[in-house]
Amino acid sequence: MSTTETRWGLSPRVRAVLLTYALAVLAFGVGVVFLTAIAVVYLSATGSDQISAVASLGMSLIALQGLAFPLVSLTYLHRRGLGRDFLDYSLPSLRELGQTVLTFLGIIALIIVAGLVIQTLGLEAASNTAGETASANPEIVPFLILASFLLIGPGEELLFRGVIQGTLRKHFSAPAAILLASGAFAPLHITALIGDLQAGLVTIAVLFLPSLAFGYAYEKTDNLVVPALAHGLYDAFLFAMLYLATAYAPETQSLLGL
């Protein structure tokens, strides 16, 4: 069969999109399984009948970004016979570190503009469960900053940029692959949002902005470490700002809703 022929009536491009989106859903599904298992062990070990918001957040980070995302990603690569050359990762050079900082600053600028647009239109964005938990328990912020670099950034970028965008890049142009990967990244974050449907859709739309920036950084540098660092830096910055707002200016917390 030639590479131009379709299988099951689907073109290679359509199959690539369906495959990568299925991987994203599968990763979240596996994460739910891990989260359930961790919760059961926790409840059995503590003899408690409920889980605090802080413990739930920690379990979620471990189950999803720490276990499920890497496991699904590496299993996919193994089953497809893909190795290190597919992921493109290495110790970042000074130029790549500069790109990391530029990506981070660019995202901050984009988010500020998005916030102004949302305010002008009179819309409301949904809040994030991690942000809500950190706001109520500011003592956990240092751990969340650490998790941003060790779990969130690496785990999410391995799946969405390394595997999903990398797979799509074999069938699409760079802009299309970045956009399609963001289409898998942003909507699945709805599980971590608090608010009505309209607020959730607004936040998901905004989440496309950092995702596009991470995708561009990966395409530009061919180094997965760059978007992983930029992602970790961005989340760590938000957690740090949330801590400062909670400690010194509670009235500004609403500005961090995005």
GROMACS .gro file of C-alpha atoms in nm:
model
  258
    1MET     CA    1   0.000   0.000   0.000
    2SER     CA    2   0.145   0.339  -0.093
    3THR     CA    3   0.175   0.618   0.162
    4THR     CA    4  -0.086   0.818  -0.026
    5GLU     CA    5  -0.354   0.551   0.011
    6THR     CA    6  -0.600   0.577   0.295
    7ARG     CA    7  -0.675   0.322   0.563
    8TRP     CA    8  -1.033   0.267   0.682
    9GLY     CA    9  -1.130   0.553   0.452
   10LEU     CA   10  -0.914   0.802   0.649
   11SER     CA   11  -0.621   0.998   0.516
   12PRO     CA   12  -0.286   0.985   0.702
   13ARG     CA   13  -0.345   1.340   0.827
   14VAL     CA   14  -0.686   1.261   0.971
   15ARG     CA   15  -0.551   0.945   1.134
   16ALA     CA   16  -0.264   1.143   1.286
   17VAL     CA   17  -0.505   1.394   1.441
   18LEU     CA   18  -0.735   1.122   1.574
   19LEU     CA   19  -0.440   0.927   1.713
   20THR     CA   20  -0.283   1.220   1.893
   21TYR     CA   21  -0.611   1.344   2.037
   22ALA     CA   22  -0.688   0.991   2.154
   23LEU     CA   23  -0.347   0.986   2.325
   24ALA     CA   24  -0.434   1.305   2.512
   25VAL     CA   25  -0.766   1.162   2.631
   26LEU     CA   26  -0.598   0.832   2.718
   27ALA     CA   27  -0.334   1.011   2.925
   28PHE     CA   28  -0.603   1.185   3.128
   29GLY     CA   29  -0.792   0.858   3.166
   30VAL     CA   30  -0.481   0.679   3.291
   31GLY     CA   31  -0.426   0.972   3.524
   32VAL     CA   32  -0.772   0.924   3.673
   33VAL     CA   33  -0.691   0.557   3.734
   34PHE     CA   34  -0.365   0.648   3.908
   35LEU     CA   35  -0.539   0.922   4.107
   36THR     CA   36  -0.808   0.681   4.223
   37ALA     CA   37  -0.548   0.424   4.328
   38ILE     CA   38  -0.342   0.683   4.517
   39ALA     CA   39  -0.656   0.813   4.689
   40VAL     CA   40  -0.758   0.465   4.800
   41VAL     CA   41  -0.412   0.398   4.942
   42TYR     CA   42  -0.413   0.737   5.116
   43LEU     CA   43  -0.753   0.682   5.276
   44SER     CA   44  -0.657   0.334   5.387
   45ALA     CA   45  -0.326   0.450   5.533
   46THR     CA   46  -0.471   0.751   5.716
   47GLY     CA   47  -0.799   0.592   5.821
   48SER     CA   48  -0.975   0.905   5.704
   49ASP     CA   49  -1.299   0.925   5.508
   50GLN     CA   50  -1.212   1.238   5.312
   51ILE     CA   51  -0.919   1.401   5.133
   52SER     CA   52  -0.819   1.762   5.187
   53ALA     CA   53  -0.787   2.003   4.895
   54VAL     CA   54  -0.410   2.020   4.945
   55ALA     CA   55  -0.370   1.642   4.945
   56SER     CA   56  -0.600   1.614   4.643
   57LEU     CA   57  -0.391   1.866   4.450
   58GLY     CA   58  -0.070   1.683   4.533
   59MET     CA   59  -0.218   1.349   4.431
   60SER     CA   60  -0.343   1.499   4.104
   61LEU     CA   61   0.001   1.636   4.013
   62ILE     CA   62   0.167   1.303   4.086
   63ALA     CA   63  -0.100   1.096   3.910
   64LEU     CA   64  -0.130   1.308   3.594
   65GLN     CA   65   0.190   1.499   3.519
   66GLY     CA   66   0.416   1.274   3.724
   67LEU     CA   67   0.293   0.930   3.618
   68ALA     CA   68   0.023   0.915   3.351
   69PHE     CA   69   0.159   1.164   3.099
   70PRO     CA   70   0.513   1.020   3.095
   71LEU     CA   71   0.386   0.661   3.097
   72VAL     CA   72   0.148   0.710   2.803
   73SER     CA   73   0.411   0.911   2.613
   74LEU     CA   74   0.693   0.661   2.661
   75THR     CA   75   0.466   0.364   2.593
   76TYR     CA   76   0.356   0.524   2.267
   77LEU     CA   77   0.716   0.588   2.162
   78HIS     CA   78   0.816   0.233   2.251
   79ARG     CA   79   0.526   0.075   2.061
   80ARG     CA   80   0.603   0.287   1.755
   81GLY     CA   81   0.975   0.213   1.772
   82LEU     CA   82   1.060   0.579   1.822
   83GLY     CA   83   1.361   0.688   2.023
   84ARG     CA   84   1.551   0.990   2.148
   85ASP     CA   85   1.587   1.143   1.802
   86PHE     CA   86   1.208   1.176   1.778
   87LEU     CA   87   1.178   1.383   2.095
   88ASP     CA   88   1.473   1.615   2.033
   89TYR     CA   89   1.591   1.701   2.383
   90SER     CA   90   1.931   1.806   2.516
   91LEU     CA   91   2.094   2.035   2.768
   92PRO     CA   92   1.990   2.382   2.649
   93SER     CA   93   2.254   2.617   2.510
   94LEU     CA   94   2.276   2.983   2.608
   95ARG     CA   95   2.077   3.073   2.297
   96GLU     CA   96   1.808   2.822   2.393
   97LEU     CA   97   1.798   2.955   2.747
   98GLY     CA   98   1.746   3.297   2.595
   99GLN     CA   99   1.459   3.155   2.390
  100THR     CA  100   1.314   3.013   2.712
  101VAL     CA  101   1.313   3.357   2.873
  102LEU     CA  102   1.170   3.521   2.560
  103THR     CA  103   0.893   3.260   2.548
  104PHE     CA  104   0.807   3.324   2.911
  105LEU     CA  105   0.802   3.703   2.867
  106GLY     CA  106   0.600   3.671   2.547
  107ILE     CA  107   0.339   3.461   2.725
  108ILE     CA  108   0.310   3.715   3.006
  109ALA     CA  109   0.254   3.990   2.748
  110LEU     CA  110  -0.008   3.783   2.565
  111ILE     CA  111  -0.192   3.702   2.886
  112ILE     CA  112  -0.201   4.069   2.985
  113VAL     CA  113  -0.348   4.161   2.648
  114ALA     CA  114  -0.599   3.876   2.674
  115GLY     CA  115  -0.700   3.995   3.020
  116LEU     CA  116  -0.761   4.347   2.892
  117VAL     CA  117  -0.971   4.213   2.604
  118ILE     CA  118  -1.176   3.998   2.841
  119GLN     CA  119  -1.236   4.293   3.072
  120THR     CA  120  -1.334   4.515   2.779
  121LEU     CA  121  -1.584   4.258   2.657
  122GLY     CA  122  -1.726   4.218   3.006
  123LEU     CA  123  -1.648   3.847   3.017
  124GLU     CA  124  -1.537   3.637   3.313
  125ALA     CA  125  -1.269   3.370   3.320
  126ALA     CA  126  -1.288   3.052   3.526
  127SER     CA  127  -1.059   3.002   3.822
  128ASN     CA  128  -0.820   2.710   3.855
  129THR     CA  129  -0.841   2.450   4.129
  130ALA     CA  130  -0.465   2.470   4.188
  131GLY     CA  131  -0.487   2.847   4.220
  132GLU     CA  132  -0.784   2.827   4.455
  133THR     CA  133  -0.607   2.571   4.674
  134ALA     CA  134  -0.285   2.772   4.678
  135SER     CA  135  -0.475   3.090   4.762
  136ALA     CA  136  -0.640   2.920   5.060
  137ASN     CA  137  -0.315   2.748   5.164
  138PRO     CA  138  -0.027   2.982   5.070
  139GLU     CA  139   0.222   2.766   5.261
  140ILE     CA  140   0.213   2.510   4.977
  141VAL     CA  141   0.321   2.762   4.711
  142PRO     CA  142   0.695   2.675   4.739
  143PHE     CA  143   0.607   2.311   4.671
  144LEU     CA  144   0.391   2.413   4.374
  145ILE     CA  145   0.677   2.619   4.233
  146LEU     CA  146   0.902   2.316   4.261
  147ALA     CA  147   0.634   2.097   4.104
  148SER     CA  148   0.609   2.342   3.815
  149PHE     CA  149   0.964   2.259   3.711
  150LEU     CA  150   0.976   1.891   3.810
  151LEU     CA  151   0.625   1.769   3.719
  152ILE     CA  152   0.401   2.013   3.535
  153GLY     CA  153   0.640   2.151   3.276
  154PRO     CA  154   0.819   1.824   3.189
  155GLY     CA  155   0.509   1.603   3.208
  156GLU     CA  156   0.280   1.818   2.997
  157GLU     CA  157   0.543   1.917   2.740
  158LEU     CA  158   0.656   1.558   2.693
  159LEU     CA  159   0.301   1.461   2.600
  160PHE     CA  160   0.168   1.764   2.416
  161ARG     CA  161   0.480   1.896   2.247
  162GLY     CA  162   0.713   1.597   2.232
  163VAL     CA  163   0.467   1.325   2.135
  164ILE     CA  164   0.156   1.499   2.004
  165GLN     CA  165   0.312   1.794   1.824
  166GLY     CA  166   0.602   1.575   1.712
  167THR     CA  167   0.364   1.322   1.558
  168LEU     CA  168   0.153   1.589   1.390
  169ARG     CA  169   0.466   1.756   1.254
  170LYS     CA  170   0.527   1.448   1.039
  171HIS     CA  171   0.203   1.518   0.851
  172PHE     CA  172   0.148   1.893   0.877
  173SER     CA  173   0.336   2.220   0.847
  174ALA     CA  174   0.484   2.366   1.165
  175PRO     CA  175   0.203   2.624   1.220
  176ALA     CA  176  -0.066   2.361   1.167
  177ALA     CA  177   0.103   2.110   1.399
  178ILE     CA  178   0.140   2.374   1.671
  179LEU     CA  179  -0.223   2.479   1.638
  180LEU     CA  180  -0.353   2.121   1.639
  181ALA     CA  181  -0.140   2.028   1.942
  182SER     CA  182  -0.281   2.332   2.122
  183GLY     CA  183  -0.626   2.207   2.030
  184ALA     CA  184  -0.552   1.898   2.237
  185PHE     CA  185  -0.377   2.088   2.518
  186ALA     CA  186  -0.621   2.367   2.602
  187PRO     CA  187  -0.964   2.195   2.610
  188LEU     CA  188  -0.852   1.908   2.835
  189HIS     CA  189  -0.765   2.161   3.106
  190ILE     CA  190  -1.137   2.212   3.163
  191THR     CA  191  -1.118   1.939   3.427
  192ALA     CA  192  -0.911   2.176   3.645
  193LEU     CA  193  -1.138   2.480   3.609
  194ILE     CA  194  -1.399   2.621   3.844
  195GLY     CA  195  -1.687   2.824   3.702
  196ASP     CA  196  -1.975   2.812   3.458
  197LEU     CA  197  -1.949   2.700   3.097
  198GLN     CA  198  -1.895   3.050   2.958
  199ALA     CA  199  -1.612   3.121   3.202
  200GLY     CA  200  -1.457   2.784   3.124
  201LEU     CA  201  -1.467   2.849   2.749
  202VAL     CA  202  -1.302   3.189   2.800
  203THR     CA  203  -1.019   3.035   3.001
  204ILE     CA  204  -0.972   2.753   2.750
  205ALA     CA  205  -0.946   3.013   2.472
  206VAL     CA  206  -0.680   3.197   2.671
  207LEU     CA  207  -0.491   2.872   2.734
  208PHE     CA  208  -0.429   2.849   2.361
  209LEU     CA  209  -0.187   3.143   2.393
  210PRO     CA  210   0.079   2.982   2.616
  211SER     CA  211   0.032   2.653   2.432
  212LEU     CA  212   0.105   2.821   2.098
  213ALA     CA  213   0.412   2.984   2.251
  214PHE     CA  214   0.540   2.653   2.389
  215GLY     CA  215   0.482   2.490   2.052
  216TYR     CA  216   0.670   2.766   1.871
  217ALA     CA  217   0.962   2.739   2.114
  218TYR     CA  218   0.986   2.365   2.049
  219GLU     CA  219   0.971   2.412   1.674
  220LYS     CA  220   1.230   2.690   1.681
  221THR     CA  221   1.484   2.515   1.903
  222ASP     CA  222   1.420   2.144   1.835
  223ASN     CA  223   1.478   2.097   2.208
  224LEU     CA  224   1.194   1.976   2.430
  225VAL     CA  225   1.373   2.110   2.737
  226VAL     CA  226   1.307   2.467   2.621
  227PRO     CA  227   0.924   2.458   2.629
  228ALA     CA  228   0.938   2.242   2.944
  229LEU     CA  229   1.147   2.509   3.119
  230ALA     CA  230   0.932   2.791   2.983
  231HIS     CA  231   0.618   2.610   3.097
  232GLY     CA  232   0.761   2.551   3.443
  233LEU     CA  233   0.878   2.912   3.466
  234TYR     CA  234   0.537   3.043   3.365
  235ASP     CA  235   0.346   2.830   3.618
  236ALA     CA  236   0.601   2.903   3.891
  237PHE     CA  237   0.564   3.275   3.822
  238LEU     CA  238   0.185   3.254   3.856
  239PHE     CA  239   0.210   3.063   4.183
  240ALA     CA  240   0.465   3.314   4.316
  241MET     CA  241   0.244   3.609   4.219
  242LEU     CA  242  -0.053   3.438   4.379
  243TYR     CA  243   0.144   3.397   4.702
  244LEU     CA  244   0.244   3.763   4.704
  245ALA     CA  245  -0.112   3.870   4.634
  246THR     CA  246  -0.248   3.648   4.911
  247ALA     CA  247   0.010   3.768   5.162
  248TYR     CA  248   0.027   4.138   5.080
  249ALA     CA  249  -0.255   4.242   4.849
  250PRO     CA  250  -0.558   4.011   4.869
  251GLU     CA  251  -0.768   4.255   4.666
  252THR     CA  252  -0.549   4.185   4.359
  253GLN     CA  253  -0.610   3.808   4.353
  254SER     CA  254  -0.885   3.844   4.094
  255LEU     CA  255  -0.627   3.981   3.849
  256LEU     CA  256  -0.454   3.642   3.856
  257GLY     CA  257  -0.764   3.456   3.741
  258LEU     CA  258  -0.607   3.380   3.404
   0.00000   0.00000   0.00000
